[in-house]
XYZ file of C-alpha atoms in Angstrom:
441
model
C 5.695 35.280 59.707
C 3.263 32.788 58.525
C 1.106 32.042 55.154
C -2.048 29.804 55.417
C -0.588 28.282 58.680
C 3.347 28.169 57.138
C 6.133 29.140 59.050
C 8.358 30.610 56.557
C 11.109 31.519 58.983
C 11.075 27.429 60.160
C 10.551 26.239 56.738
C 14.293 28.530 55.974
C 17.585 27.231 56.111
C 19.595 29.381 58.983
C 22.220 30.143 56.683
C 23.577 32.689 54.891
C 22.603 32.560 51.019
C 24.966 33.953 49.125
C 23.374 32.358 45.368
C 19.967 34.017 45.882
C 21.940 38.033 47.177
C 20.104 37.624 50.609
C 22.198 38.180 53.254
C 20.148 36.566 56.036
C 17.772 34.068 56.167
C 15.381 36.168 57.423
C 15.884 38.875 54.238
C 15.267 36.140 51.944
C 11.685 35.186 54.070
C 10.997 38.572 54.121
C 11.202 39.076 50.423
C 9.696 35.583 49.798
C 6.415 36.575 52.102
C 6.207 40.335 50.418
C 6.555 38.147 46.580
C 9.500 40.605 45.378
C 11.140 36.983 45.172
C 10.393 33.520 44.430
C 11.328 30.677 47.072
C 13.025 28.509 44.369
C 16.224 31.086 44.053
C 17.368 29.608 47.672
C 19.175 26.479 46.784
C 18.902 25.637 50.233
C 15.020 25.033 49.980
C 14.125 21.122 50.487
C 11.464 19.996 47.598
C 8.208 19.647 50.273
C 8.980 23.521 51.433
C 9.251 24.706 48.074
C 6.070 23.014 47.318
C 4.465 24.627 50.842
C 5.274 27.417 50.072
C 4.789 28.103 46.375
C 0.904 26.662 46.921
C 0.622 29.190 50.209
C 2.200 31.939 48.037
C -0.022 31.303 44.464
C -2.399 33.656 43.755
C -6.172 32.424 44.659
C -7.295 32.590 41.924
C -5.177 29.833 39.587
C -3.483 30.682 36.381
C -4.730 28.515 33.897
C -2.820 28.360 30.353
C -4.588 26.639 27.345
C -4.008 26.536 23.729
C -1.165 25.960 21.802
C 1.353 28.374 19.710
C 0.260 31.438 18.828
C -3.253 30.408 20.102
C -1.498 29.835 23.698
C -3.406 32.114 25.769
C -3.197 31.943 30.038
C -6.474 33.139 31.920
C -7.348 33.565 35.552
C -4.274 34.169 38.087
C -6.517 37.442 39.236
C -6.041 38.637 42.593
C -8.393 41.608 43.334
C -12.749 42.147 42.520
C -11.561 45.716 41.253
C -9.469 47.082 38.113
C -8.767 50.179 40.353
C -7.403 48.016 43.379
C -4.469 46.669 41.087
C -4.201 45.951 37.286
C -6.402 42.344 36.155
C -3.402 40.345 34.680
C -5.360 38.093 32.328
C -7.514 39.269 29.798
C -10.813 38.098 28.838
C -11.145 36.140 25.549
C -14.169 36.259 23.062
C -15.706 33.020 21.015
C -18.148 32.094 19.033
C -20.378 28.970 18.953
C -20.378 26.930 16.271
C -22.400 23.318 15.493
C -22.419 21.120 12.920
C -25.316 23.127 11.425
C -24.263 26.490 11.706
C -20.020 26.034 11.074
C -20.510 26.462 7.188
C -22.221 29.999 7.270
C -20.007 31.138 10.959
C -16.638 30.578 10.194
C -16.479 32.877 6.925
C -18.227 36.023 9.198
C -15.299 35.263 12.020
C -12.738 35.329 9.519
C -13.753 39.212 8.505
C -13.286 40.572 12.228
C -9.412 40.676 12.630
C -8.028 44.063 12.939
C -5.014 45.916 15.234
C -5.737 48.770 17.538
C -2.915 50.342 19.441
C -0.868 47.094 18.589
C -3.173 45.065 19.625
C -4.655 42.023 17.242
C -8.652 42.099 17.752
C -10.217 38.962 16.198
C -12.348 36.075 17.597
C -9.944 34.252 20.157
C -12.409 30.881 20.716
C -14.491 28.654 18.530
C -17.156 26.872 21.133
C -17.814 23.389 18.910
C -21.440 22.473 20.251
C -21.882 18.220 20.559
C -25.210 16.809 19.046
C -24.177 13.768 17.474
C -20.830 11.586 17.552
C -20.152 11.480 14.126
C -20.923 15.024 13.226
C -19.541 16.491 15.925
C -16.005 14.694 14.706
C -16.801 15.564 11.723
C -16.993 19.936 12.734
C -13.627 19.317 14.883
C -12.019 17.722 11.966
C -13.453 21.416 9.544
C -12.632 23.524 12.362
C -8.984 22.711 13.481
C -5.817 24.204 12.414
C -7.897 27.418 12.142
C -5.667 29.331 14.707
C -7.936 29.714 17.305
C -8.275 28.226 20.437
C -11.101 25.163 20.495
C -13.518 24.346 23.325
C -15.087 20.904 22.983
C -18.741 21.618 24.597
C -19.137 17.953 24.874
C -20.005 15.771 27.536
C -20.316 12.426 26.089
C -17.254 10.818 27.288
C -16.387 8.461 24.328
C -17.266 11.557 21.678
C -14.983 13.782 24.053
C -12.544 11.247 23.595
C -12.645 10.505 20.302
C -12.261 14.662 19.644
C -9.560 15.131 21.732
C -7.420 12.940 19.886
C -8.119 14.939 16.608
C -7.455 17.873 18.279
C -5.179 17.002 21.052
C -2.424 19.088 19.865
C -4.097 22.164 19.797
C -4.500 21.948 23.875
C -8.578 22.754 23.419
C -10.429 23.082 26.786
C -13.150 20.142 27.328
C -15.506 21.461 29.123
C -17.714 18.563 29.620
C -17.568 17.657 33.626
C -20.616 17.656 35.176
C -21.927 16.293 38.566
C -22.634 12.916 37.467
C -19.421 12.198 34.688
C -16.647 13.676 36.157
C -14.216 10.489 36.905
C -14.594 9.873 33.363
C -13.866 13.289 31.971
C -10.595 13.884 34.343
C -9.512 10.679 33.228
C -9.989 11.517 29.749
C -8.538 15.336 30.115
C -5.534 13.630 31.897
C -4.921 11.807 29.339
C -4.781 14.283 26.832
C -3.266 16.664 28.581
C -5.800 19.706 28.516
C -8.015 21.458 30.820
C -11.190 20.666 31.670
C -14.600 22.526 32.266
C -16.707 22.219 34.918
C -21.049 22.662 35.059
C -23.213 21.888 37.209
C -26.898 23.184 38.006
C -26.360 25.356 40.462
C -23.487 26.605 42.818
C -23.396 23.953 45.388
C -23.381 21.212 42.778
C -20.315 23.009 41.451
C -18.799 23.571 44.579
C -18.879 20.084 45.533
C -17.818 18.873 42.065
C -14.992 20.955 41.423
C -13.613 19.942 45.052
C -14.430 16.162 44.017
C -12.394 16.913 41.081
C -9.557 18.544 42.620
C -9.682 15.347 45.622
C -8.590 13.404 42.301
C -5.332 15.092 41.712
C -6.414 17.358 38.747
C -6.634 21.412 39.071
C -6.085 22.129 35.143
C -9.839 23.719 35.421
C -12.684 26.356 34.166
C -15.689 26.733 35.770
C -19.218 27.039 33.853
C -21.014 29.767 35.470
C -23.943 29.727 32.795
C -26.781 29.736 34.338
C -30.666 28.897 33.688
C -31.137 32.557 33.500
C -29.017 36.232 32.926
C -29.993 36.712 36.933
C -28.413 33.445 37.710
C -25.148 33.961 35.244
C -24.527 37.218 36.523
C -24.939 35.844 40.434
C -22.983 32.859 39.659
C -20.042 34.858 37.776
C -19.943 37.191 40.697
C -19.935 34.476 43.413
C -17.281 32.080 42.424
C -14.461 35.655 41.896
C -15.903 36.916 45.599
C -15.937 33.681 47.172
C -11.965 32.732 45.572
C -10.672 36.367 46.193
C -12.134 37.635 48.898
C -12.997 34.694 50.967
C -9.930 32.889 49.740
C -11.373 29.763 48.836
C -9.507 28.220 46.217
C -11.688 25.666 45.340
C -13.876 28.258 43.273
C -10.050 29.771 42.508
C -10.362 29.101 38.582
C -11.163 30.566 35.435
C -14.972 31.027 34.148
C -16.772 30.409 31.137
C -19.763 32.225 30.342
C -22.118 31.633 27.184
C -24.627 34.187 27.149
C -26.028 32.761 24.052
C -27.947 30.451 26.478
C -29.060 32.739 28.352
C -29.760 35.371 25.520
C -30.737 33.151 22.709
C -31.177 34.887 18.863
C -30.618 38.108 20.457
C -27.433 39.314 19.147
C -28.058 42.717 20.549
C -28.703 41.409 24.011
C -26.193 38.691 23.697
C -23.598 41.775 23.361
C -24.816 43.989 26.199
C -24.183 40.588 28.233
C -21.051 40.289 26.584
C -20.110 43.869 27.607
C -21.261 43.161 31.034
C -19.243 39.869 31.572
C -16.069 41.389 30.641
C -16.171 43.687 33.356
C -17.879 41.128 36.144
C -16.171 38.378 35.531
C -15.973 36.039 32.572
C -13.006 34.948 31.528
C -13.748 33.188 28.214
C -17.231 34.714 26.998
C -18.930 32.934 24.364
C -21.756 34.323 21.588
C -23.241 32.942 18.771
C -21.689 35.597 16.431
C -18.715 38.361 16.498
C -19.948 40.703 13.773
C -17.803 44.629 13.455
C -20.799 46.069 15.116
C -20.071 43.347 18.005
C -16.334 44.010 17.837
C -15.463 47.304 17.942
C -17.595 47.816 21.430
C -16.538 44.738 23.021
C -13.031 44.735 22.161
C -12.163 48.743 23.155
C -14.138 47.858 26.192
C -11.872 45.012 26.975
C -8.827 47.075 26.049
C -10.283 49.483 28.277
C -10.280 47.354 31.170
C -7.289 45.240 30.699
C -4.881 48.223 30.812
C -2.300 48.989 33.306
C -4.037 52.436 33.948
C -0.959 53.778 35.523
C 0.225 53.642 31.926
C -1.657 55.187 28.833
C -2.741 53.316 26.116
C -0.071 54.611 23.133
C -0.324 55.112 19.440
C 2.865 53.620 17.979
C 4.714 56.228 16.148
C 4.857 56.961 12.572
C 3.322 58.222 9.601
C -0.149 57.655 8.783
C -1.664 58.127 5.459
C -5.688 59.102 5.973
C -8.105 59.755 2.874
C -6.188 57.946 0.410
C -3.045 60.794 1.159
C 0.229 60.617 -0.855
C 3.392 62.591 -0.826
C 1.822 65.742 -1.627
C -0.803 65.893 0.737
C -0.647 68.413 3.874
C 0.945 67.158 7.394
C -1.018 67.090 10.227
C 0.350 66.407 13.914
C -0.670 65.949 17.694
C 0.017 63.442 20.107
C 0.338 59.774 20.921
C -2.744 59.453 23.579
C -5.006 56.657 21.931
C -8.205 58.821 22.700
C -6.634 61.743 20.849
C -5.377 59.799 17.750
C -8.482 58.207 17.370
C -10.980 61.162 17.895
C -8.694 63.296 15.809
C -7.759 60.564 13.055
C -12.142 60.034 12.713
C -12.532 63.514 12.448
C -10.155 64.363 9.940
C -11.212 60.727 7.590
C -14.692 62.536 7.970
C -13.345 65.530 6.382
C -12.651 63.645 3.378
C -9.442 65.994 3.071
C -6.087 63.463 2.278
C -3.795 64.210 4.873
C -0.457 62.523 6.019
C -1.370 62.315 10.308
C 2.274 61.947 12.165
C 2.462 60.864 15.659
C 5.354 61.164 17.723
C 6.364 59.673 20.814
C 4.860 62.250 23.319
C 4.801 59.463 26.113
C 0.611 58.944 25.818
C -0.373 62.134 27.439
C -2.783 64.220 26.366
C -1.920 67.394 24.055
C -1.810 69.972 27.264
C -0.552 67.516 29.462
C 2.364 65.826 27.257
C 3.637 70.065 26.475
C 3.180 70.953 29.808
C 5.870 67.742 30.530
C 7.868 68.542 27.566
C 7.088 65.685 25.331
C 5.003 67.154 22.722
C 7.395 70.489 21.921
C 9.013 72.127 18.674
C 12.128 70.400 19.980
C 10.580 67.019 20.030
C 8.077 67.602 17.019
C 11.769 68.376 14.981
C 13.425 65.602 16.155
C 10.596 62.693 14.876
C 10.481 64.379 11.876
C 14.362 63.679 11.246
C 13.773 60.585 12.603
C 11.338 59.131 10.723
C 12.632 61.233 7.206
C 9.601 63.056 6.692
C 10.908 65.403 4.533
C 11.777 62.642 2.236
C 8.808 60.757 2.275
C 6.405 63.757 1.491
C 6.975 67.039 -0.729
C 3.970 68.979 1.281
C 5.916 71.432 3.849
C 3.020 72.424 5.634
C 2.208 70.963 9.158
C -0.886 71.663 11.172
C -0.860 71.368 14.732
C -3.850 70.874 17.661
C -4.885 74.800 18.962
C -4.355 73.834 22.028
C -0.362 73.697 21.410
C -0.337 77.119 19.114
C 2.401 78.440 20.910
C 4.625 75.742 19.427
C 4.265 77.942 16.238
C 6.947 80.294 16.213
C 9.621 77.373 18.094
C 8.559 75.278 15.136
C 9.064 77.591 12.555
C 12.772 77.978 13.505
C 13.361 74.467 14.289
C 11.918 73.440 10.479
C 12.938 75.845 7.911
C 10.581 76.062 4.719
C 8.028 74.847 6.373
C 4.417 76.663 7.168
C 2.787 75.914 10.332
C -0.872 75.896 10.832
C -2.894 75.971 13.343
C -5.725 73.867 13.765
C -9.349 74.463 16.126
C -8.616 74.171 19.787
C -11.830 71.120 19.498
C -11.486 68.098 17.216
C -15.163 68.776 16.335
C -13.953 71.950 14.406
C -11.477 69.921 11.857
C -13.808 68.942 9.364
C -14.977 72.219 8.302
C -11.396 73.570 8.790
C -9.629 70.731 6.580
C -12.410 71.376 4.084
C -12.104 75.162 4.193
C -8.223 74.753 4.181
C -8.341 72.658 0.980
């Protein structure tokens, strides 16, 4: 059994390893070649085969992780072109660029976007600080650090980048300032601080051969710059350097991208987020704009939530009670499931209504209404059981509960398992509650 030209069964020890549970030396290949295991549980492994081995075993595309605290984020480490081949590990991350000019009136509108959806924290992840002058450009790293986001210095001045990084150092930022004709100086200076480093060139081959020069000098900490002169040549480029790491297996385009449609889409924020939208899907792993407004936001980041989801497992509402249209303890009860689509079609409908109403979710393990009874998670039994849970009856004095039409045979169950309680049923369509709530009112 071989990897890239590795004999794993020569490379293992023919003894038994009783430390890693393997009985054979074989097993313990077996298991290393299929990746249910890693090669460094056999303490039997000499240093040079571990290091063989984890290099022929690494995914082709590398995992790179930048950023520091709760701004530590880790892109790439992808191993298929398609969400429905196997889950993307590594979501994309959003940013905004920002200049000297510009940082003054950008940062406030940033700050507005930050918002959870299904316990998720949606909010600009990247600030992309534009160079046009030494001392200003010190000047915006010095205004824009600390800010809890994760910093790329677009610079490719090699004493500014230096300079920068040693404001900023801390922060791991991403210098993305290699090209073709600096890139000794910028490893060097990434090395040195300890932070990854972007690559551009002006076309493919010139980043081909760069990145390969780079990676000849010891340094694979990298993101490639797949902006091109054009949206045609951005969205070729993008799609090249995934096809060419993951399905031709060459690791030297095996790295994170950066893609700022703002260059290719200048003062069109509407265009700049239908690129956006695009890029998420093929394949930008840090995609910069020159603004993140709600209207920007709320597309963009369902999309990405969209995409980034295990789809063997539903996106879930996290239990609870939750107060819509200004509702308080009197206000009527109103119930369905956990699905995110459902919560969220049903939740807008129902803040359309203008009707205050306490919405409780319970754990009906993200199916659907029809599909979650049919399973028996969303029943009179488990309906009953959240409520005790979660003391509804103490935290509101309404006692009547409305539940989706499509589960109105729960109404009789429920009415036995919650005495004193009245139990409505709602339209069999969401479009239907708004007129309902306001006729039930």
């Amino acid at each position: 059994m071989a990897l890239k030209g590795i004999d794993i069964f020569k490379l293992t020890p023919k003894t038994n390893c009783k430390e890693c549970g393997n009985p054979t030396c074989m097993a313990f290949a077996m298991k290393v070649a299929q990746g249910s295991v890693k090669i460094e549980q056999c303490p039997h492994m000499s240093d040079e085969a571990i290091a063989k081995l984890s290099e022929a075993t690494a995914p082709p595309m590398k995992a790179v992780k930048v950023g520091a605290g709760e701004c530590e984020y880790t892109l790439g480490g992808e191993t298929v072109l398609f969400r429905h081949d196997k889950t993307f590990v590594s979501r994309n991350l959003f940013g905004v660029n920002v200049c000297p000019g510009c940082v003054d009136e950008r940062l406030p509108e940033i700050e507005k976007v930050d918002y959870e959806r299904i316990g998720e924290r949606m909010h600009t992840e990247v600030l992309n600080l534009k160079f046009t002058e030494k001392e200003a450009f010190l000047g915006l790293v010095n205004k824009v650090k600390g800010q809890g986001k994760l910093l790329i210095l677009d610079c490719k001045d090699v004493d500014a980048a230096k300079e920068a990084l040693e404001l900023c150092k801390a922060e791991k930022p991403i210098l993305n300032g290699a090209t073709p004709d600096n890139y000794k100086e910028m490893v060097e200076v990434a090395k040195a601080a300890g932070v990854a480093l972007g690559v551009s060139a002006p076309d493919l081959d010139a980043l081909y051969d760069t990145t390969a020069a780079i990676e000849a000098l010891g340094y694979k900490e990298l993101f490639l710059d797949v902006t091109g002169a054009s949206i045609k040549d951005a969205y070729a480029n993008a799609i090249q350097v995934r096809r060419a790491a993951l399905k031709d297996q060459d690791r030297t385009f095996g790295y994170p991208s950066i893609v700022n449609v703002a260059k290719v889409a200048p003062d069109d924020t509407a265009m700049q987020t239908a690129l956006a939208s695009m890029f998420v899907i093929k394949y930008g792993s840090i995609i910069l704009m020159d603004s993140m407004t709600y209207a920007q936001a709320l597309p963009l980041f369902g999309l990405r939530q969209n995409i980034f989801t295990d789809p063997q497992k539903p996106m879930k509402v996290e239990p609870g009670l939750y107060p819509i249209n200004g509702a308080d303890e009197n206000s009527v009860c109103v119930t369905t499931v956990d699905f995110a689509l459902t919560y969220f079609v049903v939740s807008g409908e129902l803040e359309r209504s203008g009707v205050p109403c306490n919405f409780l979710i319970s754990d009906a393990g993200g199916y659907s209404v029809l599909t979650a009874w049919a399973a028996g998670k969303f029943s009179a039994g488990t309906i009953s059981k959240f409520m005790k849970e979660y003391d509804i009856e103490n935290k509101v004095k309404s006692r009547t509960l409305i539940i989706p039409g499509k589960a109105a045979v729960l109404k009789g169950e429920l009415e036995e398992k919650l005495p004193g309680w009245t139990i409505v049923v709602a339209p069999n369509d969401a479009t239907g509650l708004v007129k309902f709530m306001k006729d039930f009112k």
